[in-house]
mmCIF file of N, CA, C and O in Angstrom:
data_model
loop_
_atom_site.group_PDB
_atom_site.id
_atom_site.type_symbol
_atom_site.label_atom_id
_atom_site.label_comp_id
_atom_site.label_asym_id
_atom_site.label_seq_id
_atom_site.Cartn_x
_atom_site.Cartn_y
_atom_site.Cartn_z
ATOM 1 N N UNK O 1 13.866 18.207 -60.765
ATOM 2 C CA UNK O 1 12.430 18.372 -60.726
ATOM 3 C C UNK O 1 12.098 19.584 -59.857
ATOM 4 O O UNK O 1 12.791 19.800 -58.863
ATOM 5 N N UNK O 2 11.069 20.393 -60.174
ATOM 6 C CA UNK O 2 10.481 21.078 -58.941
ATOM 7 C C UNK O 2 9.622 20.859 -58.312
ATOM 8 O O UNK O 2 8.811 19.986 -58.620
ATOM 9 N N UNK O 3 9.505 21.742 -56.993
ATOM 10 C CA UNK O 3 9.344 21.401 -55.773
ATOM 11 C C UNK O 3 8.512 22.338 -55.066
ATOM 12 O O UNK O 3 9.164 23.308 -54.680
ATOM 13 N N UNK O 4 7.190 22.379 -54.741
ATOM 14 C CA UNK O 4 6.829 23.589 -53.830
ATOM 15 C C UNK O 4 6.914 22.912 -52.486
ATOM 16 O O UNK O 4 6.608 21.787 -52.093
ATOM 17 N N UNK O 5 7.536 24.186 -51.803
ATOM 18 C CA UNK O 5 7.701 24.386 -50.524
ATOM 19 C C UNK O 5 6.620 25.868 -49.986
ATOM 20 O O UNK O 5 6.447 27.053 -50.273
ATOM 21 N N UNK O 6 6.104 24.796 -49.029
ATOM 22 C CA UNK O 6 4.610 25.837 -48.265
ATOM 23 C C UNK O 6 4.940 25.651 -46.634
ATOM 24 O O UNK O 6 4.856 24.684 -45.876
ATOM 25 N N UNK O 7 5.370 27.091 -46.453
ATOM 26 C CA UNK O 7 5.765 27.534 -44.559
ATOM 27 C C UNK O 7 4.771 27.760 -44.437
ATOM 28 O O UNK O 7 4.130 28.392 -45.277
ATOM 29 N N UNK O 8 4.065 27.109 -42.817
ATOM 30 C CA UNK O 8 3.238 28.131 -42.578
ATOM 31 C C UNK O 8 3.673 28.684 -41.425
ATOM 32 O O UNK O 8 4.462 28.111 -40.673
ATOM 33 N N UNK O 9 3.020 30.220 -41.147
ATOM 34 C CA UNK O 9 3.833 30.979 -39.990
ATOM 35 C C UNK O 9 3.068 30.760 -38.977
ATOM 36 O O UNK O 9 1.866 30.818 -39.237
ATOM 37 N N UNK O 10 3.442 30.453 -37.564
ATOM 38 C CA UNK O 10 2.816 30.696 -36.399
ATOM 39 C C UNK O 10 2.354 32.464 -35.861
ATOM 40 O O UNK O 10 2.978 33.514 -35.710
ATOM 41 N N UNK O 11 1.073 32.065 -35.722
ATOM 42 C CA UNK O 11 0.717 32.809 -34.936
ATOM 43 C C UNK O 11 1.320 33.610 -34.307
ATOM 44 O O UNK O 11 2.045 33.179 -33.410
ATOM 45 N N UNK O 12 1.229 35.360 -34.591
ATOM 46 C CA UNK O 12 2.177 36.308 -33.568
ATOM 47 C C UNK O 12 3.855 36.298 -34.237
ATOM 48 O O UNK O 12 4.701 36.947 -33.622
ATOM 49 N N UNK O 13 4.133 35.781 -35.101
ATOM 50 C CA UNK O 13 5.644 35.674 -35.526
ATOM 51 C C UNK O 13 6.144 36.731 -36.515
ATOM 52 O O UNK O 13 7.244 36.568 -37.042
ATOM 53 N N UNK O 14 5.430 37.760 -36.784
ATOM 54 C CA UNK O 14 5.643 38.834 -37.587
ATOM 55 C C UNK O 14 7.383 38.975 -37.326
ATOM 56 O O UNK O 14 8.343 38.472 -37.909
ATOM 57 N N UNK O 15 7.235 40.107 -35.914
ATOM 58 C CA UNK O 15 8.660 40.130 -35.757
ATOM 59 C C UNK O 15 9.639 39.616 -35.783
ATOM 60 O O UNK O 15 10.687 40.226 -35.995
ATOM 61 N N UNK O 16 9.553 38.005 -35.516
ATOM 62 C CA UNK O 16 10.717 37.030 -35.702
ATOM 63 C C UNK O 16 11.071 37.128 -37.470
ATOM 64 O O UNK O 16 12.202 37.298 -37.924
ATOM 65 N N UNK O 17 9.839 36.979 -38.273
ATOM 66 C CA UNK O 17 10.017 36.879 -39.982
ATOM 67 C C UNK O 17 10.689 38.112 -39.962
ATOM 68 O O UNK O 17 11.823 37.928 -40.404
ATOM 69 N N UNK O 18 10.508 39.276 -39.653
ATOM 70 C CA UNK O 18 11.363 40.457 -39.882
ATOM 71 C C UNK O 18 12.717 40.474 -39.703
ATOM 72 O O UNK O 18 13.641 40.729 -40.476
ATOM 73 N N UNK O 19 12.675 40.146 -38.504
ATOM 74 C CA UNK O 19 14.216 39.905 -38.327
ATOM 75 C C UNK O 19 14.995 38.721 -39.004
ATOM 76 O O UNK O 19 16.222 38.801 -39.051
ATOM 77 N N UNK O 20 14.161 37.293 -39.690
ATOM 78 C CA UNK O 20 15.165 36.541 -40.033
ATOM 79 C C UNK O 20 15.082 36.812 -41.202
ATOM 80 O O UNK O 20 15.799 35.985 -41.765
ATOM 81 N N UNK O 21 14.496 37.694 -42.190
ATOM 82 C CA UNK O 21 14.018 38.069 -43.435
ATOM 83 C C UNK O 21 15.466 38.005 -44.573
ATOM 84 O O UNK O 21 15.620 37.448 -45.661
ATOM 85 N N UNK O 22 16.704 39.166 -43.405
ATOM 86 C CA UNK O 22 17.897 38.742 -44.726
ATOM 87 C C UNK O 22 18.375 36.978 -44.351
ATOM 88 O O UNK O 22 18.052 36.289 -45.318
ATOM 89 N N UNK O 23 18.719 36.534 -43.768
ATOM 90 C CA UNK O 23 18.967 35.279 -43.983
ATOM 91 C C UNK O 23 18.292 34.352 -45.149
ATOM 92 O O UNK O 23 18.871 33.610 -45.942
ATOM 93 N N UNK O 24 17.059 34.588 -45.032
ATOM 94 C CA UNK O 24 15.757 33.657 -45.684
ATOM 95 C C UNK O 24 16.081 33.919 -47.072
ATOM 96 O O UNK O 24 16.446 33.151 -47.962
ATOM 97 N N UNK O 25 15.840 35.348 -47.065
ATOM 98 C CA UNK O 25 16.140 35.974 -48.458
ATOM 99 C C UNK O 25 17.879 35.634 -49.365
ATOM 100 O O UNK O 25 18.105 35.609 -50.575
ATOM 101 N N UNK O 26 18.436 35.507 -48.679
ATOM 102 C CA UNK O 26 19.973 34.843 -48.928
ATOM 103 C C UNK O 26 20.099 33.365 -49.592
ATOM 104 O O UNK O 26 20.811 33.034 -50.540
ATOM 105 N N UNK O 27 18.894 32.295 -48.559
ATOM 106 C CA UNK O 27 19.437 31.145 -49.308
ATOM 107 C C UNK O 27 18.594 31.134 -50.453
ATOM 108 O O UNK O 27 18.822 30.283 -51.313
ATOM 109 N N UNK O 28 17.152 32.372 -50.694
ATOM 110 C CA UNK O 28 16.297 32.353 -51.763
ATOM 111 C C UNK O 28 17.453 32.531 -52.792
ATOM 112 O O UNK O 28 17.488 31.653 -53.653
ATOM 113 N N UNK O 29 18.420 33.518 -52.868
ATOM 114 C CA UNK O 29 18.720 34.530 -53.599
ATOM 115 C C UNK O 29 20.180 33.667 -54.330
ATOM 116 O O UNK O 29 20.620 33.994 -55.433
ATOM 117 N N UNK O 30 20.779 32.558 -53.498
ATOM 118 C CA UNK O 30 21.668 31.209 -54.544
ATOM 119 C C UNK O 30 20.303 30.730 -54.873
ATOM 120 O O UNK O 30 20.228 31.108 -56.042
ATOM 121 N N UNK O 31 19.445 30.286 -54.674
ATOM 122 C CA UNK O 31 18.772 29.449 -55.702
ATOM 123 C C UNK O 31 19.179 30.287 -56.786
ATOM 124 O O UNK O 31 20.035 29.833 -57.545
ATOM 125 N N UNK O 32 18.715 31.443 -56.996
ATOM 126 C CA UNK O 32 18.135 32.528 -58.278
ATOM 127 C C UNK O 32 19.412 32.493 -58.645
ATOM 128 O O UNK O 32 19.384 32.444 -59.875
ATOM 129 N N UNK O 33 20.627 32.489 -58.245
ATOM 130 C CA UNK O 33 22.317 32.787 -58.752
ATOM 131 C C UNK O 33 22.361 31.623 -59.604
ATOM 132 O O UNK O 33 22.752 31.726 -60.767
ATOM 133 N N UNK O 34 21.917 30.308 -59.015
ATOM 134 C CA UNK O 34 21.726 28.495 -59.848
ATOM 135 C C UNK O 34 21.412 28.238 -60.500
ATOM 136 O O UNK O 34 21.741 27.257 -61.166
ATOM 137 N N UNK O 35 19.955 29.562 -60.812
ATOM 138 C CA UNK O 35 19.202 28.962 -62.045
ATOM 139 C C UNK O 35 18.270 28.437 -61.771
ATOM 140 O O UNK O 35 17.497 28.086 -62.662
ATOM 141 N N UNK O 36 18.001 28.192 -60.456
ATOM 142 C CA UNK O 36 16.377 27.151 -59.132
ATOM 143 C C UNK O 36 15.027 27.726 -58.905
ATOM 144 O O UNK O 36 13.963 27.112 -58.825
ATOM 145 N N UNK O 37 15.236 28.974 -58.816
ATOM 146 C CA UNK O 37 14.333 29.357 -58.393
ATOM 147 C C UNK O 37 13.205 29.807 -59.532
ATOM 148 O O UNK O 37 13.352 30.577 -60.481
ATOM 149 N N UNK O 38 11.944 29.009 -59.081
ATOM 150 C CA UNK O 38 11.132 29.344 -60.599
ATOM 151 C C UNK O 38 10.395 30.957 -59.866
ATOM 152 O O UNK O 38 10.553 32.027 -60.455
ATOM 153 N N UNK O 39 9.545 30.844 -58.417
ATOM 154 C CA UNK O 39 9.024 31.579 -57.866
ATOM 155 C C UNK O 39 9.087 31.410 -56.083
ATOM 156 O O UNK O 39 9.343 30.451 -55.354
ATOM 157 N N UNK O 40 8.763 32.667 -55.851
ATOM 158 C CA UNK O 40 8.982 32.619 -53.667
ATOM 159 C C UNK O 40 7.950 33.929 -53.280
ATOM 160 O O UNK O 40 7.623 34.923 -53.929
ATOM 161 N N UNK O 41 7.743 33.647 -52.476
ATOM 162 C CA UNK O 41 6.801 35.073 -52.301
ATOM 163 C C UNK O 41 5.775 34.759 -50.568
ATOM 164 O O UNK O 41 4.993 33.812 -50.475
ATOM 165 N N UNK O 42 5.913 35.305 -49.925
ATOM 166 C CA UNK O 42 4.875 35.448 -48.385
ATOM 167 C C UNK O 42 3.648 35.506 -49.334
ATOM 168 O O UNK O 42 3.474 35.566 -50.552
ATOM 169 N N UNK O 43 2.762 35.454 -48.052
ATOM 170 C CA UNK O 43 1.560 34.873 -48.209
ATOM 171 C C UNK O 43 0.360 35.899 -47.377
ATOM 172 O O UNK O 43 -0.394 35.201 -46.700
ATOM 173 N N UNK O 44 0.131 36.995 -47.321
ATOM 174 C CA UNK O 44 -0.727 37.895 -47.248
ATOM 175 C C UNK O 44 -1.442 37.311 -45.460
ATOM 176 O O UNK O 44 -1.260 36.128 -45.174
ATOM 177 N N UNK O 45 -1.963 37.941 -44.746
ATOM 178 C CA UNK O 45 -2.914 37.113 -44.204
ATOM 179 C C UNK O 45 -4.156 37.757 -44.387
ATOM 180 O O UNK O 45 -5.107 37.275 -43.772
ATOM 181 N N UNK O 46 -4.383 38.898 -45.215
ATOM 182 C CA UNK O 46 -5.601 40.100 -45.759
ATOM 183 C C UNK O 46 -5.103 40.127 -47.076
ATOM 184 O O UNK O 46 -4.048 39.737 -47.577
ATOM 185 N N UNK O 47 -6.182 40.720 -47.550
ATOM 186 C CA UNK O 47 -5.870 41.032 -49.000
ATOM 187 C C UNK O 47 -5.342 42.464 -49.302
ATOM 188 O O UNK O 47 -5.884 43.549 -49.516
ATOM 189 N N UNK O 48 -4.349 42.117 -49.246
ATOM 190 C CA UNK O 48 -3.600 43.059 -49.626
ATOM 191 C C UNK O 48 -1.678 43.127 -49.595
ATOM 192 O O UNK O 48 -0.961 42.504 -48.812
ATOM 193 N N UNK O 49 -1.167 44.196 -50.834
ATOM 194 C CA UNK O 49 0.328 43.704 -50.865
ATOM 195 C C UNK O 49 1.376 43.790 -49.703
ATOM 196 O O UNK O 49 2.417 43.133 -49.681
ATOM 197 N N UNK O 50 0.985 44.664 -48.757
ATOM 198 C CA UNK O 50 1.467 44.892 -47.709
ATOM 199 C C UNK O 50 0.811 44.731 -46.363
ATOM 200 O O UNK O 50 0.663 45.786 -45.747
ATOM 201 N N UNK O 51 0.520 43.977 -45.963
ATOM 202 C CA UNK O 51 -0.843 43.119 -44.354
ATOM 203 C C UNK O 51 -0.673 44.063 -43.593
ATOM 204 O O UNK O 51 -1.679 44.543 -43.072
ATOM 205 N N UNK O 52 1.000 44.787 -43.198
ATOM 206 C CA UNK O 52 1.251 45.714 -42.051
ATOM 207 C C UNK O 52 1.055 44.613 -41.246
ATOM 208 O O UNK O 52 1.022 43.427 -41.575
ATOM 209 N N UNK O 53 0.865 45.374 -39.603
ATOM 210 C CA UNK O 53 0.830 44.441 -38.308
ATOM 211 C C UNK O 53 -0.226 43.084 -38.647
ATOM 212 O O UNK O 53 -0.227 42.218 -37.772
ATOM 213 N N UNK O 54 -1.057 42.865 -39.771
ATOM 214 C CA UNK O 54 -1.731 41.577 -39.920
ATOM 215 C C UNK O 54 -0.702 40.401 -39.930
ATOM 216 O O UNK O 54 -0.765 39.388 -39.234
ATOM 217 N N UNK O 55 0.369 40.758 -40.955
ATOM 218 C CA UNK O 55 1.434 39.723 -41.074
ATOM 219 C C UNK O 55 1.113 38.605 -42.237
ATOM 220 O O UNK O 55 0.299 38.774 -43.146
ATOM 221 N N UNK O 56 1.767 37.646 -42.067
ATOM 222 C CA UNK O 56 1.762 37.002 -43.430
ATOM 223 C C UNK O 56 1.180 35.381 -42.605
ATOM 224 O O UNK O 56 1.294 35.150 -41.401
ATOM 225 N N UNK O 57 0.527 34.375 -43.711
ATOM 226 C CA UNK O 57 0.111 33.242 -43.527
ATOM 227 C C UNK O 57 1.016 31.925 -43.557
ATOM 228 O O UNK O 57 0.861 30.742 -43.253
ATOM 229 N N UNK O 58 2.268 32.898 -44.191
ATOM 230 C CA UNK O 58 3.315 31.730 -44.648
ATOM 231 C C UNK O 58 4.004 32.006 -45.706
ATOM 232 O O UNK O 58 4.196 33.166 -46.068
ATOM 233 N N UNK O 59 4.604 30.640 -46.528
ATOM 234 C CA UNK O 59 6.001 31.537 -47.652
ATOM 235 C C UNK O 59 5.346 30.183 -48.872
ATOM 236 O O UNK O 59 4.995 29.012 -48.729
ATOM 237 N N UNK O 60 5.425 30.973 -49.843
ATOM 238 C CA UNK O 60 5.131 29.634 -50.855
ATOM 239 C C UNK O 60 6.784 29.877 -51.906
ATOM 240 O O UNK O 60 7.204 30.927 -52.393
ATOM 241 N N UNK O 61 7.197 28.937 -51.947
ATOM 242 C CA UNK O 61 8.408 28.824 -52.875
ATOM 243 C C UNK O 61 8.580 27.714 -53.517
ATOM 244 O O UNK O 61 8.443 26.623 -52.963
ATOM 245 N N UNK O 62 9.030 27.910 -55.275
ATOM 246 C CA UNK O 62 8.906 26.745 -56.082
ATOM 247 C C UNK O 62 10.667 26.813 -56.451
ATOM 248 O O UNK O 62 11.431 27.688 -56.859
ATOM 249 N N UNK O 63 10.766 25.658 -56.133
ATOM 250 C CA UNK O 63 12.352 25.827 -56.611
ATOM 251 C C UNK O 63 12.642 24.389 -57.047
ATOM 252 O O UNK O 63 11.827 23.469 -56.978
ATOM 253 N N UNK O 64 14.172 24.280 -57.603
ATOM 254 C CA UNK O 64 14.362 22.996 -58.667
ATOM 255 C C UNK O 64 15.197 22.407 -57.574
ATOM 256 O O UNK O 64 15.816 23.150 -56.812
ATOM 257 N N UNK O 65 15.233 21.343 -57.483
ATOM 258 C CA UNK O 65 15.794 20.024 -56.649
ATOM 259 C C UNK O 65 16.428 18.769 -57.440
ATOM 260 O O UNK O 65 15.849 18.513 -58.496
ATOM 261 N N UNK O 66 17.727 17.787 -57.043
ATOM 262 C CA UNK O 66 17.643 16.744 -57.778
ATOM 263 C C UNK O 66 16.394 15.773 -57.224
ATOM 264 O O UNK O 66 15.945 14.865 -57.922
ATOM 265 N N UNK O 67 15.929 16.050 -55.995
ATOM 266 C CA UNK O 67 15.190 15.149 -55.238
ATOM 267 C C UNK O 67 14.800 15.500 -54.100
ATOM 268 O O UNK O 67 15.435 16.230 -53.340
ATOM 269 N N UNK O 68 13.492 14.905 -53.841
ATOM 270 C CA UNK O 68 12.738 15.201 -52.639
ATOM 271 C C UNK O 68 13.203 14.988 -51.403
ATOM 272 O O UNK O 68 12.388 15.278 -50.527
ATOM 273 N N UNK O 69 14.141 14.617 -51.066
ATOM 274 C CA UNK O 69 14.699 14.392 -49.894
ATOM 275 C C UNK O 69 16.115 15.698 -50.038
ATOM 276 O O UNK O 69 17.062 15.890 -49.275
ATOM 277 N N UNK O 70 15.860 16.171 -50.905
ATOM 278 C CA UNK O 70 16.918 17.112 -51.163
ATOM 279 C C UNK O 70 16.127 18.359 -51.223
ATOM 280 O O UNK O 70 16.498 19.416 -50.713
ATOM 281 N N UNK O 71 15.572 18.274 -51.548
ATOM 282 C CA UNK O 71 14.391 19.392 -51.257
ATOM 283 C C UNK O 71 13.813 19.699 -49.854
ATOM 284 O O UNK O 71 13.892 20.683 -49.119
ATOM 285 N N UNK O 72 13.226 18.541 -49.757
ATOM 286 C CA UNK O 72 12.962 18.569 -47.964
ATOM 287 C C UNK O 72 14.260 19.043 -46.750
ATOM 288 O O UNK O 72 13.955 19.450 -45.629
ATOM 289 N N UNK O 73 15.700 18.902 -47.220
ATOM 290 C CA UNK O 73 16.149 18.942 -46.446
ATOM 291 C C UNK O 73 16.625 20.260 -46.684
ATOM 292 O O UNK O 73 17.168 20.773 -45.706
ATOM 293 N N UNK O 74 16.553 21.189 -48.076
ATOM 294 C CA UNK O 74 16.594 22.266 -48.011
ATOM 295 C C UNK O 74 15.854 23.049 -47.171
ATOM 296 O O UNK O 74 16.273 23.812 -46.301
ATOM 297 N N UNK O 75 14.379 22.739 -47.584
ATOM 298 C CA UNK O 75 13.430 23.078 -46.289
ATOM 299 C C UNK O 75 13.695 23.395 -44.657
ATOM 300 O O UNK O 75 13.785 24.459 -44.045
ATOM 301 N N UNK O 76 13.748 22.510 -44.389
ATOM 302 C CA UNK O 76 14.222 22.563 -42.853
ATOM 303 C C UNK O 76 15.272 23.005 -42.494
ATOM 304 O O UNK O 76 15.413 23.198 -41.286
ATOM 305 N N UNK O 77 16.362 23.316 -43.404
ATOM 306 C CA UNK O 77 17.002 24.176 -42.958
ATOM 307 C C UNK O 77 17.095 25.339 -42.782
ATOM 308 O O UNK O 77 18.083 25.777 -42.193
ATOM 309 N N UNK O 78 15.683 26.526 -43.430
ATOM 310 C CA UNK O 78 15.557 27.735 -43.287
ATOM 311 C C UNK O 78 15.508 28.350 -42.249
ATOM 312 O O UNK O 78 14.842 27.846 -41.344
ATOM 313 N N UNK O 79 16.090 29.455 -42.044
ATOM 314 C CA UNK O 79 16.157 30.151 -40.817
ATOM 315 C C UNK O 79 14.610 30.714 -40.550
ATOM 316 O O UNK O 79 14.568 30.976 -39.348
ATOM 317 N N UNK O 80 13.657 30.934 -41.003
ATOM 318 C CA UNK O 80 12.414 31.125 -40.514
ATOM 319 C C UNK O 80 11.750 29.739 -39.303
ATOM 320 O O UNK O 80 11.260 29.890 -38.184
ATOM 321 N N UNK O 81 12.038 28.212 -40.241
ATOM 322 C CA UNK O 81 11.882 27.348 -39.445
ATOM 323 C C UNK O 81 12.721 27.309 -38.165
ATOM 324 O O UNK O 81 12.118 26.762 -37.241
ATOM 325 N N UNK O 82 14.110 27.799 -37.824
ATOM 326 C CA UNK O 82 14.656 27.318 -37.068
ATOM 327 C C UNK O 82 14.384 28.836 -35.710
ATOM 328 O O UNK O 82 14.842 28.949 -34.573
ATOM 329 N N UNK O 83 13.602 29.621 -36.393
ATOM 330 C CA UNK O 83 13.340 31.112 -35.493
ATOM 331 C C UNK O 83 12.256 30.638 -34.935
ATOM 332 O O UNK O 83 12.392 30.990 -33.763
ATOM 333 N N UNK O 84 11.104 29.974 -35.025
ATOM 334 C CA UNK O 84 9.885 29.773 -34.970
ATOM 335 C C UNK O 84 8.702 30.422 -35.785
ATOM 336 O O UNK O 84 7.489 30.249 -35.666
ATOM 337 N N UNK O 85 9.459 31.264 -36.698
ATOM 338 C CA UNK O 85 8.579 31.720 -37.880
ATOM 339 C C UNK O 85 7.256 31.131 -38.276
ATOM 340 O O UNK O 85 6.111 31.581 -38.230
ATOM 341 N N UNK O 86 7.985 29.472 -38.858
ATOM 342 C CA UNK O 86 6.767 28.486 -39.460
ATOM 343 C C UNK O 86 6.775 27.559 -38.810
ATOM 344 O O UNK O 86 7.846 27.028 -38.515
ATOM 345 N N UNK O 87 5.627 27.089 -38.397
ATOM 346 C CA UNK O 87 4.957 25.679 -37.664
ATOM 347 C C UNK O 87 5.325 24.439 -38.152
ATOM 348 O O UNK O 87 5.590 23.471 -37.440
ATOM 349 N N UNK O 88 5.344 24.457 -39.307
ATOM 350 C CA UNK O 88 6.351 23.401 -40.270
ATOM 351 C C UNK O 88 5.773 24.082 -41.477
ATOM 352 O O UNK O 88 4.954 24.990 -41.616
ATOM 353 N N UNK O 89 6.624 23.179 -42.482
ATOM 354 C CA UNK O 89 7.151 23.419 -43.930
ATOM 355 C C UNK O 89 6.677 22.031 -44.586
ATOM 356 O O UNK O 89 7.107 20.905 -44.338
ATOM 357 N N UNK O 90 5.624 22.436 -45.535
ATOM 358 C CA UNK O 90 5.022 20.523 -46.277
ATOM 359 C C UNK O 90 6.155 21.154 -47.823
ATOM 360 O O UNK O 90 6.506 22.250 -48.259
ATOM 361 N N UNK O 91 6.371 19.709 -48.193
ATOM 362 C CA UNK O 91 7.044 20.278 -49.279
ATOM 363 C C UNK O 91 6.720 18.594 -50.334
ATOM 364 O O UNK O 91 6.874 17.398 -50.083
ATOM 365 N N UNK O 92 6.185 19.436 -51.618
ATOM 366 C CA UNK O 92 5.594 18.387 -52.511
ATOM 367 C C UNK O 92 6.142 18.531 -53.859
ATOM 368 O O UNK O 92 5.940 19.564 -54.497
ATOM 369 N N UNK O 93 6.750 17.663 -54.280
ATOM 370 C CA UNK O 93 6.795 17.683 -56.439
ATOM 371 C C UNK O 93 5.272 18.876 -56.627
ATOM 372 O O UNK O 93 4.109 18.999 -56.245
ATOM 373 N N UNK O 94 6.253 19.510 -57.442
ATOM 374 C CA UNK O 94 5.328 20.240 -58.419
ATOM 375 C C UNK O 94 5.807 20.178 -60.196
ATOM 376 O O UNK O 94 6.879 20.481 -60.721
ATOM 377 N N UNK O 95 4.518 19.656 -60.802
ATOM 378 C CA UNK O 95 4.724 19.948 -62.209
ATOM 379 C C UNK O 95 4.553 20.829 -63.286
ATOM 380 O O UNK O 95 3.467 20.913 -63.860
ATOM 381 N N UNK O 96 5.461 21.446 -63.587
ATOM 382 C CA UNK O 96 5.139 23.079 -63.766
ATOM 383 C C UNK O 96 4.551 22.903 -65.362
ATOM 384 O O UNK O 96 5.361 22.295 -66.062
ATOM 385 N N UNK O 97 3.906 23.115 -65.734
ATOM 386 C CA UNK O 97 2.710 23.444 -66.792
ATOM 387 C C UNK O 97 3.052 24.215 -68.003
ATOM 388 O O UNK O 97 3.567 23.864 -69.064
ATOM 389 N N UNK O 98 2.504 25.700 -67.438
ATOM 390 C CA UNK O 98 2.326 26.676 -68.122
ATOM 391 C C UNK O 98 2.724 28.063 -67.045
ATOM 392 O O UNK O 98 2.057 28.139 -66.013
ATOM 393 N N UNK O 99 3.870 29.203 -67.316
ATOM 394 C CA UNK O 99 3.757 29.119 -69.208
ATOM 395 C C UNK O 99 5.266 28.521 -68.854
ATOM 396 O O UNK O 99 6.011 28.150 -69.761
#
């Protein structure tokens, strides 16, 4: 089933996301090798594709799981959570639609 997973970033954590960025991007990047990953992407905190020193609001990522407790525990293991990046990580079934 899939799964969105929603980080949100603390306050002031730009630089920490920078620096844990290849890690993060690593365990994104086996999903995508698996076949998991539907979508991942930061979260603006302005409108616009690049915030600069604004920084980002958080990480939204939809990826495939056998289960929510398998999902969740993917979650918490990201190196953004364990930098202080995100404040926590909610992570819910998603039913993907369209297209």
């Amino acid at each position: 089933m899939w799964y969105l997973i929603l980080g949100r970033d603390a306050p002031g954590s730009l630089e920490h996301r920078l620096r844990e960025r290849p890690a993060h991007l690593a365990r994104l990047k086996a999903l995508v090798d698996q076949g998991r990953l539907l979508v991942a992407g930061p979260l603006p905190t302005i409108d616009a594709e690049d915030p600069g020193p604004a920084g980002f609001a958080g990480s939204a990522i939809i990826a495939e799981f056998d289960s929510l407790e398998t999902a969740r525990a993917w979650a918490d293991a990201d190196p953004y959570l364990a930098a202080g990046v995100y404040t926590g990580v909610e992570v819910m079934p998603f039913r993907r639609v369209l297209p």
